[in-house]
Amino acid sequence: MSVFLDAFHEALDATPLRGERSFQAIIHRLLEHGIIVADDSEVERQLYEQAVSAFPLLRDWFEIAGLRLAHYREFRYLRLYPPGARIPGVHQDDEEHLDATALRERYTPMEARLLLVLRALYDQALALGNLGDRGEASLPLEEVFTAMNTMMNTPMPEAAGERDRLFKRLKRLKAIDYVSSDAPESERWLAIRPMITTLVSGDLLADAIQYLEETATNDGEAD
Protein backbone atom coordinates (compact mmCIF):
# COMPACT_ATOMS: atom_id res chain seq x y z
CA MET A 1 0.00 0.00 0.00
CA SER A 2 1.28 3.49 -0.87
CA VAL A 3 2.29 6.13 1.63
CA PHE A 4 -0.68 8.23 0.47
CA LEU A 5 -3.19 5.43 1.10
CA ASP A 6 -1.59 4.64 4.45
CA ALA A 7 -2.07 8.27 5.49
CA PHE A 8 -5.62 8.29 4.11
CA HIS A 9 -6.66 5.16 6.02
CA GLU A 10 -5.09 6.52 9.17
CA ALA A 11 -7.10 9.73 8.79
CA LEU A 12 -10.27 7.75 7.96
CA ASP A 13 -9.83 5.57 11.05
CA ALA A 14 -9.75 8.74 13.14
CA THR A 15 -13.31 9.62 12.01
CA PRO A 16 -16.60 8.06 13.20
CA LEU A 17 -17.06 6.45 9.77
CA ARG A 18 -16.80 2.68 9.67
CA GLY A 19 -14.51 1.80 6.80
CA GLU A 20 -14.23 2.92 3.21
CA ARG A 21 -17.76 1.97 2.13
CA SER A 22 -19.42 4.78 4.09
CA PHE A 23 -16.86 7.25 2.78
CA GLN A 24 -17.39 6.01 -0.78
CA ALA A 25 -21.19 6.21 -0.45
CA ILE A 26 -20.93 9.89 0.45
CA ILE A 27 -18.57 10.60 -2.43
CA HIS A 28 -20.74 8.73 -4.94
CA ARG A 29 -23.85 10.62 -3.81
CA LEU A 30 -22.15 13.98 -4.14
CA LEU A 31 -20.64 13.17 -7.52
CA GLU A 32 -24.01 11.97 -8.82
CA HIS A 33 -26.30 14.63 -7.34
CA GLY A 34 -23.95 17.42 -6.27
CA ILE A 35 -25.87 17.93 -3.03
CA ILE A 36 -26.96 16.17 0.16
CA VAL A 37 -29.88 17.67 2.12
CA ALA A 38 -30.41 16.22 5.58
CA ASP A 39 -34.14 16.97 5.77
CA ASP A 40 -35.09 15.36 2.45
CA SER A 41 -35.05 11.68 3.41
CA GLU A 42 -33.73 9.23 5.98
CA VAL A 43 -31.02 8.12 3.54
CA GLU A 44 -29.84 11.69 3.01
CA ARG A 45 -29.99 12.43 6.74
CA GLN A 46 -27.66 9.51 7.43
CA LEU A 47 -25.31 10.48 4.62
CA TYR A 48 -25.30 14.10 5.79
CA GLU A 49 -24.47 13.19 9.39
CA GLN A 50 -21.74 10.80 8.28
CA ALA A 51 -20.30 13.44 5.93
CA VAL A 52 -20.28 16.10 8.63
CA SER A 53 -18.47 13.73 11.00
CA ALA A 54 -15.67 13.38 8.45
CA PHE A 55 -15.99 16.74 6.72
CA PRO A 56 -12.31 17.82 6.85
CA LEU A 57 -11.23 14.57 5.20
CA LEU A 58 -13.97 14.76 2.57
CA ARG A 59 -13.16 18.40 1.85
CA ASP A 60 -9.47 17.55 1.37
CA TRP A 61 -10.29 14.55 -0.82
CA PHE A 62 -12.38 16.68 -3.18
CA GLU A 63 -9.83 19.51 -3.10
CA ILE A 64 -7.19 17.15 -4.47
CA ALA A 65 -9.53 16.55 -7.43
CA GLY A 66 -10.00 20.29 -7.94
CA LEU A 67 -13.54 20.31 -6.49
CA ARG A 68 -14.91 22.24 -3.53
CA LEU A 69 -17.22 20.90 -0.86
CA ALA A 70 -19.23 23.47 1.09
CA HIS A 71 -21.24 22.89 4.26
CA TYR A 72 -24.30 25.07 4.85
CA ARG A 73 -24.99 24.37 8.51
CA GLU A 74 -28.05 26.59 8.95
CA PHE A 75 -30.11 24.55 6.48
CA ARG A 76 -28.20 21.29 6.94
CA TYR A 77 -26.93 20.57 3.47
CA LEU A 78 -23.69 19.97 1.58
CA ARG A 79 -23.02 21.11 -1.97
CA LEU A 80 -20.18 20.04 -4.25
CA TYR A 81 -18.89 22.72 -6.62
CA PRO A 82 -17.10 22.02 -9.91
CA PRO A 83 -13.76 23.60 -10.82
CA GLY A 84 -13.98 27.34 -11.40
CA ALA A 85 -17.45 27.72 -9.87
CA ARG A 86 -18.32 30.86 -7.96
CA ILE A 87 -19.11 29.88 -4.39
CA PRO A 88 -21.49 32.19 -2.49
CA GLY A 89 -19.82 33.84 0.48
CA VAL A 90 -16.31 32.68 -0.47
CA HIS A 91 -13.76 35.14 -1.85
CA GLN A 92 -12.00 33.79 -4.93
CA ASP A 93 -9.34 35.27 -7.15
CA ASP A 94 -10.12 35.92 -10.80
CA GLU A 95 -7.93 33.06 -11.96
CA GLU A 96 -10.19 30.68 -10.07
CA HIS A 97 -13.15 31.60 -12.27
CA LEU A 98 -11.98 29.48 -15.17
CA ASP A 99 -14.55 28.00 -17.52
CA ALA A 100 -14.94 24.36 -16.51
CA THR A 101 -17.69 22.07 -17.70
CA ALA A 102 -17.04 18.99 -15.53
CA LEU A 103 -19.89 18.35 -13.10
CA ARG A 104 -21.69 21.52 -14.19
CA GLU A 105 -25.42 21.23 -14.64
CA ARG A 106 -26.65 21.83 -18.18
CA TYR A 107 -29.82 23.90 -18.22
CA THR A 108 -32.25 24.49 -21.04
CA PRO A 109 -33.01 28.18 -21.73
CA MET A 110 -36.38 27.79 -20.00
CA GLU A 111 -34.80 26.16 -16.92
CA ALA A 112 -32.18 28.91 -16.72
CA ARG A 113 -34.80 31.69 -16.95
CA LEU A 114 -36.99 30.04 -14.35
CA LEU A 115 -34.06 29.60 -11.96
CA LEU A 116 -33.22 33.30 -12.28
CA VAL A 117 -36.84 34.25 -11.59
CA LEU A 118 -37.02 31.93 -8.59
CA ARG A 119 -33.81 33.43 -7.16
CA ALA A 120 -35.23 36.93 -7.59
CA LEU A 121 -38.50 35.94 -5.90
CA TYR A 122 -36.56 34.29 -3.09
CA ASP A 123 -34.53 37.46 -2.52
CA GLN A 124 -37.75 39.49 -2.38
CA ALA A 125 -39.20 37.16 0.26
CA LEU A 126 -35.93 37.27 2.20
CA ALA A 127 -35.91 41.08 2.19
CA LEU A 128 -39.49 41.13 3.49
CA GLY A 129 -38.77 38.47 6.14
CA ASN A 130 -41.28 36.11 4.55
CA LEU A 131 -39.32 32.88 4.93
CA GLY A 132 -40.45 29.69 6.64
CA ASP A 133 -38.72 27.81 9.43
CA ARG A 134 -36.51 25.99 6.95
CA GLY A 135 -35.63 29.14 5.04
CA GLU A 136 -38.08 28.50 2.20
CA ALA A 137 -40.19 31.12 0.40
CA SER A 138 -43.73 29.88 -0.25
CA LEU A 139 -45.83 31.57 -2.92
CA PRO A 140 -48.67 30.79 -5.33
CA LEU A 141 -47.59 29.10 -8.54
CA GLU A 142 -49.48 31.77 -10.44
CA GLU A 143 -47.06 34.36 -9.03
CA VAL A 144 -44.17 32.45 -10.60
CA PHE A 145 -45.97 32.44 -13.96
CA THR A 146 -46.53 36.20 -13.71
CA ALA A 147 -42.90 36.84 -12.77
CA MET A 148 -41.70 34.87 -15.79
CA ASN A 149 -43.72 37.18 -18.03
CA THR A 150 -42.76 40.43 -16.32
CA MET A 151 -39.11 39.70 -15.58
CA MET A 152 -38.08 37.50 -18.48
CA ASN A 153 -40.74 38.39 -21.03
CA THR A 154 -41.16 34.63 -21.38
CA PRO A 155 -44.44 32.77 -20.84
CA MET A 156 -44.43 29.37 -19.21
CA PRO A 157 -44.92 26.39 -21.58
CA GLU A 158 -48.53 26.06 -22.70
CA ALA A 159 -48.67 22.28 -22.24
CA ALA A 160 -49.29 21.16 -18.65
CA GLY A 161 -46.99 18.16 -19.19
CA GLU A 162 -44.08 20.43 -20.15
CA ARG A 163 -44.65 22.58 -17.07
CA ASP A 164 -44.74 19.48 -14.86
CA ARG A 165 -41.44 18.22 -16.32
CA LEU A 166 -39.88 21.63 -15.78
CA PHE A 167 -40.85 21.76 -12.12
CA LYS A 168 -39.86 18.12 -11.54
CA ARG A 169 -36.41 18.96 -12.90
CA LEU A 170 -36.05 21.89 -10.50
CA LYS A 171 -37.31 19.72 -7.66
CA ARG A 172 -34.53 17.21 -8.38
CA LEU A 173 -32.07 20.11 -8.25
CA LYS A 174 -33.42 20.88 -4.74
CA ALA A 175 -34.36 24.38 -5.89
CA ILE A 176 -38.06 23.99 -5.12
CA ASP A 177 -40.58 21.80 -3.41
CA TYR A 178 -44.34 21.51 -3.67
CA VAL A 179 -46.49 22.91 -0.90
CA SER A 180 -49.76 21.59 -2.33
CA SER A 181 -48.96 19.19 -5.15
CA ASP A 182 -52.45 17.62 -5.16
CA ALA A 183 -54.27 20.93 -5.66
CA PRO A 184 -55.32 22.16 -9.11
CA GLU A 185 -52.52 24.11 -10.79
CA SER A 186 -54.44 27.39 -10.38
CA GLU A 187 -54.47 26.86 -6.59
CA ARG A 188 -51.03 25.28 -6.19
CA TRP A 189 -48.28 26.79 -4.06
CA LEU A 190 -44.54 26.40 -4.48
CA ALA A 191 -41.72 26.57 -1.93
CA ILE A 192 -38.46 28.07 -3.17
CA ARG A 193 -35.74 26.44 -1.10
CA PRO A 194 -32.64 28.22 0.25
CA MET A 195 -30.52 25.95 -1.96
CA ILE A 196 -31.50 28.27 -4.85
CA THR A 197 -28.82 30.68 -3.57
CA THR A 198 -26.09 28.15 -4.35
CA LEU A 199 -27.55 27.31 -7.75
CA VAL A 200 -27.91 30.94 -8.86
CA SER A 201 -25.34 33.34 -7.42
CA GLY A 202 -26.21 36.91 -6.54
CA ASP A 203 -23.67 38.13 -9.11
CA LEU A 204 -25.32 36.10 -11.85
CA LEU A 205 -28.75 37.43 -10.92
CA ALA A 206 -27.46 41.02 -10.89
CA ASP A 207 -25.84 40.54 -14.30
CA ALA A 208 -29.07 39.10 -15.71
CA ILE A 209 -31.17 41.99 -14.34
CA GLN A 210 -28.72 44.55 -15.74
CA TYR A 211 -28.84 42.83 -19.14
CA LEU A 212 -32.64 42.85 -19.16
CA GLU A 213 -32.75 46.52 -18.16
CA GLU A 214 -30.27 47.47 -20.88
CA THR A 215 -32.19 45.46 -23.44
CA ALA A 216 -35.45 47.15 -22.46
CA THR A 217 -33.80 50.60 -22.67
CA ASN A 218 -32.33 49.87 -26.08
CA ASP A 219 -35.69 48.60 -27.34
CA GLY A 220 -37.36 51.78 -26.05
CA GLU A 221 -34.80 54.00 -27.79
CA ALA A 222 -35.25 52.02 -31.01
CA ASP A 223 -39.00 52.56 -30.84
PDB file of C-alpha atoms in Angstrom:
ATOM      1  CA  MET A   1       0.000   0.000   0.000  1.00  0.00           C
ATOM      2  CA  SER A   2       1.278   3.495  -0.873  1.00  0.00           C
ATOM      3  CA  VAL A   3       2.292   6.134   1.632  1.00  0.00           C
ATOM      4  CA  PHE A   4      -0.681   8.234   0.466  1.00  0.00           C
ATOM      5  CA  LEU A   5      -3.191   5.434   1.096  1.00  0.00           C
ATOM      6  CA  ASP A   6      -1.594   4.640   4.447  1.00  0.00           C
ATOM      7  CA  ALA A   7      -2.067   8.268   5.490  1.00  0.00           C
ATOM      8  CA  PHE A   8      -5.621   8.288   4.114  1.00  0.00           C
ATOM      9  CA  HIS A   9      -6.663   5.164   6.015  1.00  0.00           C
ATOM     10  CA  GLU A  10      -5.091   6.522   9.167  1.00  0.00           C
ATOM     11  CA  ALA A  11      -7.105   9.727   8.795  1.00  0.00           C
ATOM     12  CA  LEU A  12     -10.267   7.747   7.964  1.00  0.00           C
ATOM     13  CA  ASP A  13      -9.833   5.567  11.050  1.00  0.00           C
ATOM     14  CA  ALA A  14      -9.746   8.743  13.144  1.00  0.00           C
ATOM     15  CA  THR A  15     -13.312   9.622  12.012  1.00  0.00           C
ATOM     16  CA  PRO A  16     -16.595   8.062  13.204  1.00  0.00           C
ATOM     17  CA  LEU A  17     -17.060   6.453   9.766  1.00  0.00           C
ATOM     18  CA  ARG A  18     -16.801   2.681   9.675  1.00  0.00           C
ATOM     19  CA  GLY A  19     -14.506   1.796   6.804  1.00  0.00           C
ATOM     20  CA  GLU A  20     -14.226   2.916   3.210  1.00  0.00           C
ATOM     21  CA  ARG A  21     -17.759   1.972   2.134  1.00  0.00           C
ATOM     22  CA  SER A  22     -19.422   4.777   4.090  1.00  0.00           C
ATOM     23  CA  PHE A  23     -16.856   7.249   2.782  1.00  0.00           C
ATOM     24  CA  GLN A  24     -17.387   6.014  -0.783  1.00  0.00           C
ATOM     25  CA  ALA A  25     -21.187   6.211  -0.447  1.00  0.00           C
ATOM     26  CA  ILE A  26     -20.934   9.891   0.454  1.00  0.00           C
ATOM     27  CA  ILE A  27     -18.567  10.598  -2.430  1.00  0.00           C
ATOM     28  CA  HIS A  28     -20.736   8.731  -4.936  1.00  0.00           C
ATOM     29  CA  ARG A  29     -23.849  10.617  -3.805  1.00  0.00           C
ATOM     30  CA  LEU A  30     -22.149  13.978  -4.136  1.00  0.00           C
ATOM     31  CA  LEU A  31     -20.636  13.167  -7.522  1.00  0.00           C
ATOM     32  CA  GLU A  32     -24.005  11.967  -8.822  1.00  0.00           C
ATOM     33  CA  HIS A  33     -26.300  14.626  -7.343  1.00  0.00           C
ATOM     34  CA  GLY A  34     -23.951  17.416  -6.268  1.00  0.00           C
ATOM     35  CA  ILE A  35     -25.866  17.934  -3.034  1.00  0.00           C
ATOM     36  CA  ILE A  36     -26.955  16.169   0.162  1.00  0.00           C
ATOM     37  CA  VAL A  37     -29.875  17.673   2.121  1.00  0.00           C
ATOM     38  CA  ALA A  38     -30.406  16.218   5.582  1.00  0.00           C
ATOM     39  CA  ASP A  39     -34.139  16.969   5.767  1.00  0.00           C
ATOM     40  CA  ASP A  40     -35.088  15.360   2.447  1.00  0.00           C
ATOM     41  CA  SER A  41     -35.046  11.677   3.412  1.00  0.00           C
ATOM     42  CA  GLU A  42     -33.726   9.232   5.979  1.00  0.00           C
ATOM     43  CA  VAL A  43     -31.019   8.123   3.541  1.00  0.00           C
ATOM     44  CA  GLU A  44     -29.835  11.692   3.015  1.00  0.00           C
ATOM     45  CA  ARG A  45     -29.988  12.428   6.739  1.00  0.00           C
ATOM     46  CA  GLN A  46     -27.656   9.511   7.434  1.00  0.00           C
ATOM     47  CA  LEU A  47     -25.309  10.479   4.619  1.00  0.00           C
ATOM     48  CA  TYR A  48     -25.297  14.096   5.792  1.00  0.00           C
ATOM     49  CA  GLU A  49     -24.474  13.194   9.394  1.00  0.00           C
ATOM     50  CA  GLN A  50     -21.738  10.805   8.276  1.00  0.00           C
ATOM     51  CA  ALA A  51     -20.304  13.438   5.932  1.00  0.00           C
ATOM     52  CA  VAL A  52     -20.283  16.102   8.634  1.00  0.00           C
ATOM     53  CA  SER A  53     -18.475  13.728  11.002  1.00  0.00           C
ATOM     54  CA  ALA A  54     -15.667  13.377   8.452  1.00  0.00           C
ATOM     55  CA  PHE A  55     -15.991  16.736   6.724  1.00  0.00           C
ATOM     56  CA  PRO A  56     -12.311  17.824   6.851  1.00  0.00           C
ATOM     57  CA  LEU A  57     -11.228  14.575   5.201  1.00  0.00           C
ATOM     58  CA  LEU A  58     -13.971  14.763   2.565  1.00  0.00           C
ATOM     59  CA  ARG A  59     -13.158  18.404   1.846  1.00  0.00           C
ATOM     60  CA  ASP A  60      -9.470  17.549   1.373  1.00  0.00           C
ATOM     61  CA  TRP A  61     -10.293  14.549  -0.818  1.00  0.00           C
ATOM     62  CA  PHE A  62     -12.375  16.682  -3.181  1.00  0.00           C
ATOM     63  CA  GLU A  63      -9.834  19.505  -3.098  1.00  0.00           C
ATOM     64  CA  ILE A  64      -7.190  17.149  -4.471  1.00  0.00           C
ATOM     65  CA  ALA A  65      -9.530  16.548  -7.433  1.00  0.00           C
ATOM     66  CA  GLY A  66     -10.003  20.293  -7.937  1.00  0.00           C
ATOM     67  CA  LEU A  67     -13.537  20.311  -6.491  1.00  0.00           C
ATOM     68  CA  ARG A  68     -14.905  22.242  -3.531  1.00  0.00           C
ATOM     69  CA  LEU A  69     -17.217  20.897  -0.862  1.00  0.00           C
ATOM     70  CA  ALA A  70     -19.226  23.468   1.090  1.00  0.00           C
ATOM     71  CA  HIS A  71     -21.237  22.890   4.256  1.00  0.00           C
ATOM     72  CA  TYR A  72     -24.304  25.071   4.851  1.00  0.00           C
ATOM     73  CA  ARG A  73     -24.986  24.373   8.509  1.00  0.00           C
ATOM     74  CA  GLU A  74     -28.047  26.592   8.946  1.00  0.00           C
ATOM     75  CA  PHE A  75     -30.110  24.550   6.484  1.00  0.00           C
ATOM     76  CA  ARG A  76     -28.203  21.294   6.944  1.00  0.00           C
ATOM     77  CA  TYR A  77     -26.932  20.567   3.470  1.00  0.00           C
ATOM     78  CA  LEU A  78     -23.693  19.974   1.585  1.00  0.00           C
ATOM     79  CA  ARG A  79     -23.015  21.107  -1.968  1.00  0.00           C
ATOM     80  CA  LEU A  80     -20.182  20.038  -4.255  1.00  0.00           C
ATOM     81  CA  TYR A  81     -18.891  22.721  -6.616  1.00  0.00           C
ATOM     82  CA  PRO A  82     -17.098  22.020  -9.905  1.00  0.00           C
ATOM     83  CA  PRO A  83     -13.755  23.599 -10.816  1.00  0.00           C
ATOM     84  CA  GLY A  84     -13.984  27.341 -11.400  1.00  0.00           C
ATOM     85  CA  ALA A  85     -17.451  27.715  -9.874  1.00  0.00           C
ATOM     86  CA  ARG A  86     -18.316  30.861  -7.956  1.00  0.00           C
ATOM     87  CA  ILE A  87     -19.110  29.878  -4.387  1.00  0.00           C
ATOM     88  CA  PRO A  88     -21.485  32.195  -2.490  1.00  0.00           C
ATOM     89  CA  GLY A  89     -19.819  33.837   0.480  1.00  0.00           C
ATOM     90  CA  VAL A  90     -16.313  32.683  -0.467  1.00  0.00           C
ATOM     91  CA  HIS A  91     -13.755  35.138  -1.851  1.00  0.00           C
ATOM     92  CA  GLN A  92     -12.002  33.790  -4.931  1.00  0.00           C
ATOM     93  CA  ASP A  93      -9.338  35.266  -7.150  1.00  0.00           C
ATOM     94  CA  ASP A  94     -10.123  35.923 -10.800  1.00  0.00           C
ATOM     95  CA  GLU A  95      -7.928  33.060 -11.956  1.00  0.00           C
ATOM     96  CA  GLU A  96     -10.193  30.682 -10.065  1.00  0.00           C
ATOM     97  CA  HIS A  97     -13.151  31.597 -12.270  1.00  0.00           C
ATOM     98  CA  LEU A  98     -11.982  29.483 -15.174  1.00  0.00           C
ATOM     99  CA  ASP A  99     -14.550  27.998 -17.518  1.00  0.00           C
ATOM    100  CA  ALA A 100     -14.935  24.364 -16.508  1.00  0.00           C
ATOM    101  CA  THR A 101     -17.692  22.067 -17.702  1.00  0.00           C
ATOM    102  CA  ALA A 102     -17.037  18.992 -15.533  1.00  0.00           C
ATOM    103  CA  LEU A 103     -19.887  18.350 -13.098  1.00  0.00           C
ATOM    104  CA  ARG A 104     -21.688  21.517 -14.191  1.00  0.00           C
ATOM    105  CA  GLU A 105     -25.420  21.235 -14.638  1.00  0.00           C
ATOM    106  CA  ARG A 106     -26.647  21.828 -18.177  1.00  0.00           C
ATOM    107  CA  TYR A 107     -29.822  23.901 -18.216  1.00  0.00           C
ATOM    108  CA  THR A 108     -32.251  24.485 -21.040  1.00  0.00           C
ATOM    109  CA  PRO A 109     -33.011  28.176 -21.732  1.00  0.00           C
ATOM    110  CA  MET A 110     -36.378  27.788 -20.003  1.00  0.00           C
ATOM    111  CA  GLU A 111     -34.796  26.163 -16.923  1.00  0.00           C
ATOM    112  CA  ALA A 112     -32.181  28.912 -16.721  1.00  0.00           C
ATOM    113  CA  ARG A 113     -34.797  31.689 -16.951  1.00  0.00           C
ATOM    114  CA  LEU A 114     -36.993  30.044 -14.351  1.00  0.00           C
ATOM    115  CA  LEU A 115     -34.058  29.599 -11.959  1.00  0.00           C
ATOM    116  CA  LEU A 116     -33.216  33.297 -12.284  1.00  0.00           C
ATOM    117  CA  VAL A 117     -36.839  34.250 -11.594  1.00  0.00           C
ATOM    118  CA  LEU A 118     -37.018  31.930  -8.595  1.00  0.00           C
ATOM    119  CA  ARG A 119     -33.812  33.426  -7.157  1.00  0.00           C
ATOM    120  CA  ALA A 120     -35.231  36.935  -7.592  1.00  0.00           C
ATOM    121  CA  LEU A 121     -38.497  35.940  -5.902  1.00  0.00           C
ATOM    122  CA  TYR A 122     -36.556  34.287  -3.090  1.00  0.00           C
ATOM    123  CA  ASP A 123     -34.532  37.461  -2.517  1.00  0.00           C
ATOM    124  CA  GLN A 124     -37.749  39.491  -2.379  1.00  0.00           C
ATOM    125  CA  ALA A 125     -39.203  37.155   0.261  1.00  0.00           C
ATOM    126  CA  LEU A 126     -35.928  37.269   2.203  1.00  0.00           C
ATOM    127  CA  ALA A 127     -35.907  41.085   2.194  1.00  0.00           C
ATOM    128  CA  LEU A 128     -39.486  41.126   3.495  1.00  0.00           C
ATOM    129  CA  GLY A 129     -38.766  38.475   6.135  1.00  0.00           C
ATOM    130  CA  ASN A 130     -41.282  36.115   4.548  1.00  0.00           C
ATOM    131  CA  LEU A 131     -39.319  32.882   4.933  1.00  0.00           C
ATOM    132  CA  GLY A 132     -40.447  29.687   6.643  1.00  0.00           C
ATOM    133  CA  ASP A 133     -38.716  27.810   9.433  1.00  0.00           C
ATOM    134  CA  ARG A 134     -36.506  25.994   6.946  1.00  0.00           C
ATOM    135  CA  GLY A 135     -35.627  29.137   5.036  1.00  0.00           C
ATOM    136  CA  GLU A 136     -38.081  28.499   2.202  1.00  0.00           C
ATOM    137  CA  ALA A 137     -40.187  31.121   0.398  1.00  0.00           C
ATOM    138  CA  SER A 138     -43.728  29.880  -0.252  1.00  0.00           C
ATOM    139  CA  LEU A 139     -45.831  31.572  -2.923  1.00  0.00           C
ATOM    140  CA  PRO A 140     -48.669  30.785  -5.334  1.00  0.00           C
ATOM    141  CA  LEU A 141     -47.587  29.097  -8.541  1.00  0.00           C
ATOM    142  CA  GLU A 142     -49.484  31.767 -10.439  1.00  0.00           C
ATOM    143  CA  GLU A 143     -47.057  34.355  -9.026  1.00  0.00           C
ATOM    144  CA  VAL A 144     -44.166  32.448 -10.598  1.00  0.00           C
ATOM    145  CA  PHE A 145     -45.966  32.440 -13.962  1.00  0.00           C
ATOM    146  CA  THR A 146     -46.532  36.197 -13.714  1.00  0.00           C
ATOM    147  CA  ALA A 147     -42.900  36.836 -12.773  1.00  0.00           C
ATOM    148  CA  MET A 148     -41.697  34.868 -15.792  1.00  0.00           C
ATOM    149  CA  ASN A 149     -43.723  37.181 -18.028  1.00  0.00           C
ATOM    150  CA  THR A 150     -42.761  40.434 -16.323  1.00  0.00           C
ATOM    151  CA  MET A 151     -39.108  39.700 -15.583  1.00  0.00           C
ATOM    152  CA  MET A 152     -38.075  37.496 -18.484  1.00  0.00           C
ATOM    153  CA  ASN A 153     -40.737  38.386 -21.034  1.00  0.00           C
ATOM    154  CA  THR A 154     -41.164  34.628 -21.380  1.00  0.00           C
ATOM    155  CA  PRO A 155     -44.443  32.765 -20.844  1.00  0.00           C
ATOM    156  CA  MET A 156     -44.427  29.367 -19.209  1.00  0.00           C
ATOM    157  CA  PRO A 157     -44.919  26.386 -21.578  1.00  0.00           C
ATOM    158  CA  GLU A 158     -48.534  26.056 -22.697  1.00  0.00           C
ATOM    159  CA  ALA A 159     -48.672  22.284 -22.243  1.00  0.00           C
ATOM    160  CA  ALA A 160     -49.291  21.156 -18.651  1.00  0.00           C
ATOM    161  CA  GLY A 161     -46.987  18.158 -19.192  1.00  0.00           C
ATOM    162  CA  GLU A 162     -44.080  20.435 -20.148  1.00  0.00           C
ATOM    163  CA  ARG A 163     -44.646  22.584 -17.069  1.00  0.00           C
ATOM    164  CA  ASP A 164     -44.738  19.478 -14.857  1.00  0.00           C
ATOM    165  CA  ARG A 165     -41.442  18.217 -16.324  1.00  0.00           C
ATOM    166  CA  LEU A 166     -39.883  21.630 -15.780  1.00  0.00           C
ATOM    167  CA  PHE A 167     -40.854  21.758 -12.117  1.00  0.00           C
ATOM    168  CA  LYS A 168     -39.857  18.121 -11.538  1.00  0.00           C
ATOM    169  CA  ARG A 169     -36.407  18.959 -12.903  1.00  0.00           C
ATOM    170  CA  LEU A 170     -36.055  21.890 -10.499  1.00  0.00           C
ATOM    171  CA  LYS A 171     -37.311  19.722  -7.657  1.00  0.00           C
ATOM    172  CA  ARG A 172     -34.526  17.211  -8.384  1.00  0.00           C
ATOM    173  CA  LEU A 173     -32.065  20.112  -8.253  1.00  0.00           C
ATOM    174  CA  LYS A 174     -33.418  20.880  -4.737  1.00  0.00           C
ATOM    175  CA  ALA A 175     -34.358  24.380  -5.894  1.00  0.00           C
ATOM    176  CA  ILE A 176     -38.058  23.989  -5.117  1.00  0.00           C
ATOM    177  CA  ASP A 177     -40.576  21.800  -3.405  1.00  0.00           C
ATOM    178  CA  TYR A 178     -44.341  21.512  -3.667  1.00  0.00           C
ATOM    179  CA  VAL A 179     -46.492  22.910  -0.901  1.00  0.00           C
ATOM    180  CA  SER A 180     -49.757  21.592  -2.330  1.00  0.00           C
ATOM    181  CA  SER A 181     -48.956  19.190  -5.150  1.00  0.00           C
ATOM    182  CA  ASP A 182     -52.445  17.621  -5.164  1.00  0.00           C
ATOM    183  CA  ALA A 183     -54.271  20.926  -5.663  1.00  0.00           C
ATOM    184  CA  PRO A 184     -55.318  22.162  -9.113  1.00  0.00           C
ATOM    185  CA  GLU A 185     -52.520  24.114 -10.788  1.00  0.00           C
ATOM    186  CA  SER A 186     -54.437  27.394 -10.381  1.00  0.00           C
ATOM    187  CA  GLU A 187     -54.467  26.855  -6.585  1.00  0.00           C
ATOM    188  CA  ARG A 188     -51.033  25.276  -6.190  1.00  0.00           C
ATOM    189  CA  TRP A 189     -48.278  26.787  -4.055  1.00  0.00           C
ATOM    190  CA  LEU A 190     -44.538  26.395  -4.479  1.00  0.00           C
ATOM    191  CA  ALA A 191     -41.722  26.567  -1.934  1.00  0.00           C
ATOM    192  CA  ILE A 192     -38.463  28.072  -3.173  1.00  0.00           C
ATOM    193  CA  ARG A 193     -35.740  26.436  -1.104  1.00  0.00           C
ATOM    194  CA  PRO A 194     -32.643  28.224   0.255  1.00  0.00           C
ATOM    195  CA  MET A 195     -30.522  25.955  -1.963  1.00  0.00           C
ATOM    196  CA  ILE A 196     -31.501  28.267  -4.849  1.00  0.00           C
ATOM    197  CA  THR A 197     -28.824  30.679  -3.574  1.00  0.00           C
ATOM    198  CA  THR A 198     -26.087  28.147  -4.345  1.00  0.00           C
ATOM    199  CA  LEU A 199     -27.547  27.314  -7.754  1.00  0.00           C
ATOM    200  CA  VAL A 200     -27.909  30.942  -8.864  1.00  0.00           C
ATOM    201  CA  SER A 201     -25.337  33.339  -7.419  1.00  0.00           C
ATOM    202  CA  GLY A 202     -26.209  36.905  -6.536  1.00  0.00           C
ATOM    203  CA  ASP A 203     -23.667  38.128  -9.106  1.00  0.00           C
ATOM    204  CA  LEU A 204     -25.316  36.102 -11.850  1.00  0.00           C
ATOM    205  CA  LEU A 205     -28.748  37.435 -10.919  1.00  0.00           C
ATOM    206  CA  ALA A 206     -27.461  41.023 -10.885  1.00  0.00           C
ATOM    207  CA  ASP A 207     -25.842  40.544 -14.305  1.00  0.00           C
ATOM    208  CA  ALA A 208     -29.075  39.105 -15.707  1.00  0.00           C
ATOM    209  CA  ILE A 209     -31.169  41.987 -14.337  1.00  0.00           C
ATOM    210  CA  GLN A 210     -28.722  44.546 -15.737  1.00  0.00           C
ATOM    211  CA  TYR A 211     -28.840  42.833 -19.141  1.00  0.00           C
ATOM    212  CA  LEU A 212     -32.640  42.853 -19.161  1.00  0.00           C
ATOM    213  CA  GLU A 213     -32.751  46.519 -18.158  1.00  0.00           C
ATOM    214  CA  GLU A 214     -30.271  47.474 -20.880  1.00  0.00           C
ATOM    215  CA  THR A 215     -32.188  45.456 -23.436  1.00  0.00           C
ATOM    216  CA  ALA A 216     -35.452  47.149 -22.459  1.00  0.00           C
ATOM    217  CA  THR A 217     -33.799  50.600 -22.670  1.00  0.00           C
ATOM    218  CA  ASN A 218     -32.334  49.873 -26.084  1.00  0.00           C
ATOM    219  CA  ASP A 219     -35.690  48.603 -27.337  1.00  0.00           C
ATOM    220  CA  GLY A 220     -37.360  51.777 -26.054  1.00  0.00           C
ATOM    221  CA  GLU A 221     -34.798  53.999 -27.794  1.00  0.00           C
ATOM    222  CA  ALA A 222     -35.254  52.022 -31.006  1.00  0.00           C
ATOM    223  CA  ASP A 223     -39.004  52.562 -30.842  1.00  0.00           C
TER     224      ASP A 223
END
